[in-house]
Short mmCIF file of C-alpha atoms and ligand atoms in Angstrom, two decimals:
data_model
loop_
_atom_site.label_atom_id
_atom_site.label_comp_id
_atom_site.label_asym_id
_atom_site.label_seq_id
_atom_site.Cartn_x
_atom_site.Cartn_y
_atom_site.Cartn_z
CA MET X 1 26.19 -0.03 -9.81
CA ALA X 2 25.07 0.55 -13.67
CA TYR X 3 22.72 -2.45 -14.95
CA ASN X 4 22.38 -3.65 -18.10
CA LEU X 5 18.66 -3.14 -18.43
CA GLU X 6 18.27 -5.10 -21.54
CA GLU X 7 19.60 -8.43 -20.13
CA ILE X 8 17.96 -8.54 -17.32
CA SER X 9 14.63 -7.73 -19.38
CA ASN X 10 15.70 -10.53 -21.86
CA ARG X 11 15.59 -12.90 -18.17
CA PHE X 12 11.49 -12.64 -18.83
CA GLN X 13 9.09 -14.15 -21.31
CA LEU X 14 8.63 -11.32 -23.12
CA GLU X 15 6.38 -11.56 -26.43
CA GLY X 16 9.48 -10.20 -28.51
CA THR X 17 12.59 -8.78 -28.80
CA VAL X 18 13.81 -5.67 -26.35
CA ALA X 19 14.56 -2.04 -28.32
CA THR X 20 14.47 0.00 -25.11
CA VAL X 21 14.26 0.36 -21.48
CA GLN X 22 13.38 3.78 -19.62
CA PRO X 23 12.70 5.04 -16.37
CA LEU X 24 9.16 5.94 -15.78
CA GLY X 25 6.98 7.18 -12.89
CA GLU X 26 7.26 9.27 -9.54
CA GLY X 27 7.66 6.12 -6.99
CA PHE X 28 9.31 6.52 -4.17
CA ILE X 29 10.41 3.03 -3.11
CA ASN X 30 11.14 1.29 -6.05
CA ASP X 31 13.33 1.77 -9.28
CA THR X 32 10.71 1.83 -12.62
CA PHE X 33 11.56 1.27 -16.01
CA ILE X 34 9.55 0.76 -19.54
CA ILE X 35 10.33 -1.85 -21.59
CA ARG X 36 9.54 -1.70 -25.37
CA LEU X 37 9.89 -4.11 -27.84
CA LYS X 38 10.95 -4.13 -31.33
CA GLU X 39 7.85 -5.54 -32.83
CA PRO X 40 5.87 -2.42 -33.30
CA ALA X 41 2.55 -4.56 -32.30
CA ALA X 42 3.80 -6.19 -29.38
CA PRO X 43 2.95 -5.00 -25.62
CA ARG X 44 4.81 -2.82 -23.62
CA TYR X 45 6.54 -4.00 -20.01
CA ILE X 46 7.25 -2.27 -16.78
CA LEU X 47 10.34 -3.89 -15.49
CA GLN X 48 11.30 -3.02 -12.17
CA ARG X 49 14.14 -3.30 -9.48
CA LYS X 50 11.90 -3.95 -6.34
CA ASN X 51 13.36 -2.42 -2.86
CA LYS X 52 15.23 -5.06 -0.74
CA ASN X 53 15.92 -2.62 2.21
CA ILE X 54 12.16 -2.46 2.43
CA PHE X 55 10.74 -5.70 1.29
CA THR X 56 12.86 -8.15 3.06
CA ASP X 57 10.91 -11.32 1.18
CA ILE X 58 10.78 -10.36 -2.09
CA PRO X 59 9.98 -14.05 -3.31
CA ALA X 60 6.80 -14.16 -0.64
CA MET X 61 5.43 -10.47 -2.00
CA MET X 62 5.74 -11.75 -5.70
CA GLN X 63 3.97 -14.39 -4.79
CA ASN X 64 1.13 -12.44 -2.50
CA ILE X 65 0.67 -10.35 -5.72
CA LYS X 66 0.61 -13.33 -8.10
CA MET X 67 -2.26 -14.75 -5.72
CA VAL X 68 -4.12 -11.56 -5.76
CA THR X 69 -4.13 -10.90 -8.74
CA ASP X 70 -5.65 -14.41 -10.12
CA HIS X 71 -8.52 -13.60 -7.58
CA LEU X 72 -8.83 -10.12 -9.05
CA LYS X 73 -8.80 -11.72 -12.69
CA MET X 74 -11.34 -13.96 -11.96
CA LYS X 75 -14.08 -11.46 -10.78
CA ILE X 76 -13.11 -9.23 -13.49
CA GLU X 77 -13.57 -11.64 -16.14
CA ARG X 78 -16.92 -12.79 -14.83
CA ARG X 79 -18.14 -9.48 -14.72
CA GLY X 80 -17.38 -9.23 -18.31
CA GLY X 81 -14.33 -6.70 -17.84
CA ASP X 82 -11.13 -7.13 -19.46
CA PRO X 83 -8.55 -8.74 -16.69
CA LEU X 84 -5.69 -7.82 -18.70
CA ARG X 85 -6.28 -3.78 -18.60
CA GLU X 86 -8.47 -4.05 -15.26
CA SER X 87 -5.65 -5.63 -13.44
CA LEU X 88 -1.76 -5.80 -12.97
CA THR X 89 -0.27 -8.85 -14.86
CA ILE X 90 2.57 -10.78 -13.88
CA ILE X 91 5.12 -11.71 -16.07
CA PRO X 92 7.24 -14.76 -15.29
CA ALA X 93 10.84 -14.89 -15.87
CA LYS X 94 12.22 -17.48 -18.52
CA ASP X 95 12.92 -20.19 -15.47
CA GLY X 96 9.51 -19.61 -14.45
CA LYS X 97 9.67 -17.55 -11.17
CA LEU X 98 7.77 -14.67 -10.50
CA TYR X 99 11.32 -12.80 -10.69
CA TYR X 100 14.57 -12.58 -11.68
CA LYS X 101 17.81 -11.83 -9.22
CA THR X 102 20.92 -10.62 -10.58
CA ASP X 103 24.16 -11.79 -8.92
CA ASP X 104 24.28 -8.53 -6.45
CA GLY X 105 21.15 -10.14 -4.64
CA GLU X 106 18.63 -7.54 -6.27
CA TYR X 107 15.65 -8.56 -6.98
CA TRP X 108 13.67 -7.18 -10.50
CA ALA X 109 9.90 -8.28 -11.55
CA VAL X 110 7.88 -7.34 -14.66
CA CYS X 111 4.96 -6.70 -15.38
CA LEU X 112 2.04 -6.12 -18.62
CA PHE X 113 2.22 -2.08 -18.89
CA ILE X 114 -1.31 -0.53 -18.89
CA ASP X 115 -1.50 1.52 -22.36
CA ASP X 116 -3.76 4.75 -22.97
CA THR X 117 -3.78 5.46 -19.23
CA ILE X 118 -3.31 8.43 -16.71
CA ALA X 119 -1.55 8.19 -13.17
CA TYR X 120 -2.52 11.63 -11.32
CA ASN X 121 0.13 13.12 -8.58
CA GLY X 122 -2.97 14.93 -7.60
CA ALA X 123 -6.78 15.10 -7.44
CA ASP X 124 -8.67 18.10 -8.93
CA THR X 125 -12.13 17.37 -9.24
CA PRO X 126 -14.75 15.86 -7.33
CA GLU X 127 -15.49 13.13 -10.00
CA LEU X 128 -12.07 11.92 -10.55
CA ALA X 129 -11.79 11.74 -6.65
CA TYR X 130 -15.36 9.78 -6.84
CA GLN X 131 -13.69 7.13 -9.14
CA GLY X 132 -10.87 6.70 -7.19
CA GLY X 133 -13.06 5.91 -4.19
CA LYS X 134 -14.92 3.34 -6.36
CA GLY X 135 -11.54 1.84 -7.44
CA ILE X 136 -10.47 1.07 -3.84
CA GLY X 137 -14.18 0.43 -2.72
CA GLN X 138 -14.27 -2.00 -5.73
CA PHE X 139 -10.85 -3.52 -5.15
CA GLN X 140 -11.34 -4.24 -1.33
CA SER X 141 -14.74 -5.91 -2.48
CA MET X 142 -13.33 -8.11 -5.11
CA LEU X 143 -11.07 -9.39 -2.39
CA ALA X 144 -13.49 -9.71 0.23
CA ASP X 145 -13.63 -13.42 -0.24
CA PHE X 146 -10.31 -14.37 -1.53
CA GLN X 147 -9.42 -17.26 0.48
CA GLY X 148 -5.51 -17.61 0.00
CA LYS X 149 -2.99 -17.07 2.90
CA LEU X 150 -0.66 -14.08 2.37
CA ALA X 151 2.36 -13.83 3.61
CA ASP X 152 3.06 -10.66 6.05
CA ILE X 153 5.70 -9.36 4.04
CA LEU X 154 5.85 -6.05 5.84
CA PRO X 155 5.25 -6.71 9.45
CA GLY X 156 3.09 -3.54 11.35
CA PHE X 157 3.27 -1.81 8.17
CA HIS X 158 0.22 0.28 9.37
CA ASN X 159 -0.10 -0.47 13.14
CA ILE X 160 1.05 2.79 15.33
CA ARG X 161 2.07 0.68 18.23
CA PHE X 162 5.07 -1.05 16.20
CA ARG X 163 5.43 2.66 14.44
CA PHE X 164 5.90 3.99 18.12
CA ASP X 165 8.69 1.54 18.59
CA GLN X 166 10.60 2.18 15.67
CA TRP X 167 9.94 6.25 16.43
CA ASP X 168 11.13 5.80 20.09
CA GLU X 169 14.20 4.06 19.09
CA ALA X 170 15.08 6.51 16.34
CA VAL X 171 14.26 9.52 18.40
CA LYS X 172 17.04 7.48 21.12
CA ASN X 173 19.49 6.81 18.77
CA ASN X 174 19.33 10.42 17.06
CA ALA X 175 21.41 9.09 14.37
CA ALA X 176 21.91 11.56 11.90
CA GLY X 177 22.00 14.35 15.09
CA ARG X 178 19.31 16.10 14.26
CA VAL X 179 17.16 15.38 17.18
CA ALA X 180 17.88 18.83 18.92
CA GLY X 181 16.69 20.95 16.14
CA LEU X 182 13.48 18.85 15.78
CA GLN X 183 11.83 19.51 19.05
CA GLU X 184 8.29 21.36 17.56
CA GLU X 185 7.92 18.75 15.30
CA ILE X 186 8.73 15.87 17.78
CA ALA X 187 5.64 17.23 20.16
CA TRP X 188 3.27 17.00 17.07
CA ILE X 189 4.11 13.77 17.31
CA GLU X 190 3.94 12.89 20.95
CA SER X 191 0.55 15.23 22.01
CA ARG X 192 -1.39 12.83 19.52
CA ARG X 193 0.43 9.49 20.70
CA SER X 194 -2.29 8.21 23.05
CA GLU X 195 -5.42 9.46 20.80
CA MET X 196 -3.93 6.75 17.77
CA LEU X 197 -3.19 4.10 20.37
CA LYS X 198 -6.85 4.69 21.62
CA PHE X 199 -7.74 4.07 17.69
CA TRP X 200 -5.52 1.09 16.84
CA GLU X 201 -6.77 -0.97 20.38
CA LEU X 202 -10.32 -1.21 18.06
CA VAL X 203 -8.08 -3.04 15.95
CA GLU X 204 -6.12 -5.02 18.16
CA SER X 205 -9.66 -6.30 19.66
CA GLY X 206 -10.88 -7.21 16.67
CA LYS X 207 -13.94 -4.71 16.84
CA ILE X 208 -11.90 -3.24 13.70
CA PRO X 209 -11.82 -6.25 11.48
CA THR X 210 -8.46 -7.39 9.26
CA ARG X 211 -9.51 -7.74 5.42
CA VAL X 212 -7.18 -7.86 2.63
CA THR X 213 -6.37 -4.40 1.63
CA HIS X 214 -4.10 -2.46 -0.44
CA ASN X 215 -2.08 -0.13 2.18
CA ASP X 216 -1.06 2.43 -0.39
CA THR X 217 -3.42 4.29 -1.87
CA LYS X 218 -2.27 7.38 -2.51
CA ILE X 219 -3.21 8.42 -6.32
CA ASN X 220 -0.29 7.66 -8.39
CA ASN X 221 -1.15 4.16 -7.46
CA ILE X 222 -4.28 3.98 -9.69
CA LEU X 223 -4.40 4.46 -13.21
CA PHE X 224 -7.35 5.86 -14.77
CA ASP X 225 -8.29 6.00 -18.57
CA LYS X 226 -8.25 8.99 -20.79
CA SER X 227 -12.22 9.80 -20.16
CA GLY X 228 -11.04 10.08 -16.15
CA ASN X 229 -12.68 6.42 -15.19
CA VAL X 230 -10.73 4.35 -13.03
CA LEU X 231 -9.07 1.45 -14.61
CA CYS X 232 -6.34 -0.58 -12.39
CA VAL X 233 -5.33 -0.36 -9.28
CA ILE X 234 -1.33 -1.13 -9.41
CA ASP X 235 1.75 -0.96 -6.93
CA LEU X 236 0.49 -3.88 -5.58
CA ASP X 237 3.73 -4.65 -3.44
CA THR X 238 2.12 -3.82 -0.10
CA VAL X 239 -1.11 -5.86 -0.44
CA LEU X 240 -1.65 -7.42 3.30
CA GLY X 241 -4.18 -8.42 6.08
CA SER X 242 -4.99 -4.72 7.45
CA THR X 243 -8.07 -2.82 7.76
CA CYS X 244 -10.08 -1.03 5.20
CA LEU X 245 -9.81 1.98 7.17
CA ASN X 246 -6.07 2.33 6.30
CA ASP X 247 -6.89 1.83 2.32
CA PHE X 248 -9.19 5.25 2.74
CA GLY X 249 -7.47 7.29 4.92
CA ASP X 250 -4.56 7.30 2.88
CA ALA X 251 -5.79 8.13 0.16
CA ILE X 252 -7.99 11.03 1.65
CA ARG X 253 -4.51 11.96 2.68
CA SER X 254 -3.61 11.96 -1.57
CA TYR X 255 -6.82 13.02 -3.12
CA THR X 256 -7.74 15.86 -1.21
CA ASN X 257 -4.65 17.25 -0.43
CA THR X 258 -4.70 20.69 -2.29
CA GLY X 259 -1.12 21.37 -2.57
CA ALA X 260 1.46 18.59 -3.24
CA GLU X 261 2.90 16.22 -0.70
CA ASP X 262 6.13 18.02 -0.36
CA ASP X 263 5.04 21.21 -0.86
CA ARG X 264 7.42 23.88 0.19
CA ASP X 265 4.15 26.54 -0.05
CA LEU X 266 2.12 25.64 3.34
CA ASN X 267 -0.28 28.09 1.86
CA LYS X 268 -1.09 26.00 -0.54
CA VAL X 269 -1.63 22.66 1.83
CA SER X 270 -5.04 21.90 3.11
CA MET X 271 -7.45 19.11 3.12
CA SER X 272 -10.39 19.70 0.00
CA MET X 273 -13.88 18.89 1.62
CA ASP X 274 -14.90 18.67 -1.99
CA MET X 275 -12.78 15.96 -2.65
CA PHE X 276 -13.25 14.52 0.37
CA GLN X 277 -17.29 14.05 -0.29
CA GLY X 278 -16.28 12.93 -3.98
CA TYR X 279 -13.61 10.06 -2.84
CA THR X 280 -16.33 9.15 0.06
CA ALA X 281 -19.17 8.92 -1.89
CA GLY X 282 -17.46 6.66 -4.53
CA TYR X 283 -15.67 4.36 -1.90
CA LEU X 284 -19.06 3.70 0.21
CA SER X 285 -20.90 2.74 -3.18
CA GLN X 286 -18.79 -0.26 -3.25
CA THR X 287 -18.25 -0.79 0.28
CA ALA X 288 -21.25 0.06 2.38
CA SER X 289 -22.51 -3.41 1.90
CA PHE X 290 -20.14 -5.12 3.69
CA LEU X 291 -18.10 -2.62 6.55
CA ASN X 292 -19.73 -2.66 10.06
CA ASP X 293 -20.52 -0.59 12.29
CA TYR X 294 -17.68 0.18 14.01
CA GLU X 295 -15.72 0.74 10.34
CA LYS X 296 -18.27 3.57 9.13
CA GLU X 297 -17.47 5.33 12.68
CA TYR X 298 -13.93 5.75 12.15
CA LEU X 299 -13.90 6.14 8.66
CA ALA X 300 -13.32 9.93 9.01
CA PHE X 301 -10.94 9.33 12.03
CA SER X 302 -9.19 7.29 9.65
CA ALA X 303 -8.01 10.25 7.61
CA LYS X 304 -6.69 11.66 10.19
CA TYR X 305 -4.98 8.34 11.63
CA ILE X 306 -2.63 7.81 8.41
CA THR X 307 -1.73 11.37 7.42
CA TYR X 308 -0.12 11.63 11.24
CA GLU X 309 1.39 8.11 10.58
CA GLN X 310 2.61 9.81 7.10
CA VAL X 311 4.29 12.96 9.44
CA LEU X 312 6.07 10.51 11.93
CA ARG X 313 7.07 8.08 9.26
CA PHE X 314 8.70 10.91 7.13
CA LEU X 315 9.97 12.45 10.52
CA MET X 316 11.29 9.56 11.34
CA ASP X 317 13.33 9.18 8.25
CA TYR X 318 14.69 12.28 8.39
CA ILE X 319 15.87 11.81 11.94
CA ASN X 320 17.15 8.07 11.01
CA GLY X 321 19.19 9.95 7.73
CA ASP X 322 16.88 9.83 5.23
CA THR X 323 17.48 5.67 4.71
CA TYR X 324 13.93 4.97 3.88
CA TYR X 325 12.11 7.46 1.23
CA LYS X 326 13.97 8.57 -1.95
CA ILE X 327 14.89 11.84 -1.58
CA LYS X 328 15.57 14.76 -3.78
CA TYR X 329 17.32 17.29 -1.83
CA PRO X 330 19.02 17.03 1.57
CA GLU X 331 15.89 18.94 3.79
CA HIS X 332 12.89 16.90 1.75
CA ASN X 333 12.01 14.61 4.37
CA LEU X 334 12.05 17.95 6.51
CA VAL X 335 9.70 19.18 3.66
CA ARG X 336 7.24 16.57 3.61
CA THR X 337 7.10 16.21 7.36
CA HIS X 338 5.76 19.79 7.97
CA ALA X 339 3.77 19.93 4.48
CA GLN X 340 2.20 16.76 5.96
CA TYR X 341 1.11 17.82 9.59
CA LYS X 342 -0.15 21.44 7.43
CA LEU X 343 -2.79 18.56 5.94
CA LEU X 344 -3.51 17.21 9.51
CA CYS X 345 -4.36 20.31 11.15
CA SER X 346 -6.76 21.26 8.43
CA MET X 347 -8.47 17.40 9.02
CA GLU X 348 -8.57 17.84 12.70
CA GLU X 349 -10.23 21.76 12.11
CA GLN X 350 -12.78 20.32 9.66
CA PHE X 351 -13.21 16.80 11.37
CA GLY X 352 -16.65 17.21 12.11
CA ALA X 353 -17.98 18.26 8.47
CA MET X 354 -15.95 15.13 7.38
CA GLN X 355 -17.41 12.80 10.12
CA LYS X 356 -21.34 14.52 8.66
CA VAL X 357 -19.85 14.05 4.95
CA VAL X 358 -19.76 9.88 6.03
CA GLU X 359 -23.15 10.10 7.45
CA GLN X 360 -25.01 11.72 4.60
CA GLU X 361 -23.05 9.73 2.17
CA LEU X 362 -24.26 6.65 4.05
CA GLU X 363 -27.64 7.96 4.53
CA LYS X 364 -27.35 8.33 0.23
CA LEU X 365 -27.22 4.79 0.01
CA LYS X 366 -30.01 3.88 2.24
CA ALA X 367 -32.61 5.32 0.33
P1 ADP Z 401 6.70 2.73 -6.62
O1 ADP Z 401 6.34 1.50 -5.41
O2 ADP Z 401 7.65 3.22 -6.83
O3 ADP Z 401 5.63 3.88 -6.05
P2 ADP Z 401 5.09 1.80 -8.71
O4 ADP Z 401 4.68 0.62 -8.63
O5 ADP Z 401 3.91 2.47 -7.76
O6 ADP Z 401 6.24 2.22 -7.70
O7 ADP Z 401 5.12 2.44 -10.10
C1 ADP Z 401 5.55 3.97 -10.42
C2 ADP Z 401 5.08 4.33 -11.71
O8 ADP Z 401 4.75 4.06 -12.39
C3 ADP Z 401 3.55 4.52 -11.27
O9 ADP Z 401 2.70 5.42 -10.14
C4 ADP Z 401 2.92 4.72 -12.11
O10 ADP Z 401 2.65 5.99 -12.84
C5 ADP Z 401 3.86 3.63 -13.57
N1 ADP Z 401 3.46 2.36 -13.22
C6 ADP Z 401 3.73 1.14 -12.84
N2 ADP Z 401 3.01 0.22 -12.98
C7 ADP Z 401 2.51 0.08 -14.37
C8 ADP Z 401 1.55 -0.21 -15.28
N3 ADP Z 401 1.32 -1.48 -15.44
N4 ADP Z 401 0.93 0.67 -16.06
C9 ADP Z 401 1.31 1.80 -16.37
N5 ADP Z 401 2.10 2.68 -15.69
C10 ADP Z 401 2.69 1.81 -14.33
C1 GN1 Z 402 5.33 5.07 -0.39
O1 GN1 Z 402 5.81 3.32 -2.99
P1 GN1 Z 402 4.78 4.64 -3.15
O2 GN1 Z 402 5.71 5.70 -3.76
O3 GN1 Z 402 3.75 4.19 -3.85
C2 GN1 Z 402 5.34 4.41 0.75
C3 GN1 Z 402 4.13 4.38 1.18
C4 GN1 Z 402 3.84 6.34 1.63
C5 GN1 Z 402 3.95 6.84 0.38
C6 GN1 Z 402 3.98 8.37 0.59
C7 GN1 Z 402 6.20 0.69 0.93
O4 GN1 Z 402 4.42 4.78 -1.48
O5 GN1 Z 402 3.78 3.92 2.48
O6 GN1 Z 402 2.58 6.47 2.10
O7 GN1 Z 402 5.48 6.94 -0.06
N1 GN1 Z 402 5.32 3.09 0.34
C8 GN1 Z 402 5.78 2.07 0.96
O8 GN1 Z 402 4.14 9.18 -0.72
O9 GN1 Z 402 6.29 2.14 2.17
MG1 MG Z 403 3.53 3.41 -6.23
#
């Protein structure tokens, strides 16, 4: 369906008249555009069509984002920061709602575009990884005293028990008729099932606590300034009560990969210990004071957990006939599966060293 993006943009409380609306970014979930106004001094905005196949209660999701950004802005102001650049700013529709719904039932939302920033698709220096870790650490730390009640808009998002239920269904249904050709890949999932469930039991028992977390911490969901300092955590659609380890693990999956998430050349894919060290140091500099002993002990494991979960999610989407992630070519989800599996194997090989880095960084902070 072709949308009149200008008309949709005009439904929001913008500070001027819309000049252009153009596509932006590399997200896999929403459709993202940048709105430019005719007035040269006016701000720019992000317009998104939120993915209603994935987010089944978009009004509740937008309310979550509003509560969380209000809280972050209060914290940022208190520390003398710039709340318009260091946090997302939701722009309501003219009727006061946090979204606009087109007649076909699609949901649209607008936030301020944050100027003079870079969204990277990979980290190539430990300093950048340090800044990313610091950014997510600060984000979690600023939300540690958040008192509001967040709607659970994505039940079971990083819950591997829930993912296995989906997985078992997918393999049984074999919707795209691809299962027979995927025996090797399916065995990658099955051989690690009990190890992953054992970890998740620590969350279920409360030993690893639930906190307000981001849940989608890949590197292009954080904006850096032009000097390489972390500025703002974006893509807040998935902010939920979950474990801090999911944010750490997902970030490690993204920052440490020496190749692309969907690299066809598996020789390029591995986990970089330098990036791991950088990210871990930045993250712990903000969070070591409040993480409990279980969280610290399982920090390195969480990278394997989330990477494994990502292998499962890409493969499951391939089995289901590519219904979840945006794909650029028919085998894309299978290519992603192989690349993420290679990354997982690299983490498994270096796991002892990863644990040592966590211990060393914790020791440094004690000194
Ligand atoms: P998706 O859920 O599809 O990943 P995102 O919210 O991450 O969508 O947006 C996609 C991309 O758009 C981001 O990776 C970033 O490059 C850019 N972007 C999103 N919001 C902003 C913003 N407020 N300011 C600047 N760039 C943004
Ligand atoms: C999606 O929205 P985006 O592109 O930042 C996905 C993440 C995956 C990631 C893999 C809501 O992130 O969970 O880890 O792709 N987001 C959702 O790149 O499913
Ligand atoms: Mg994103």
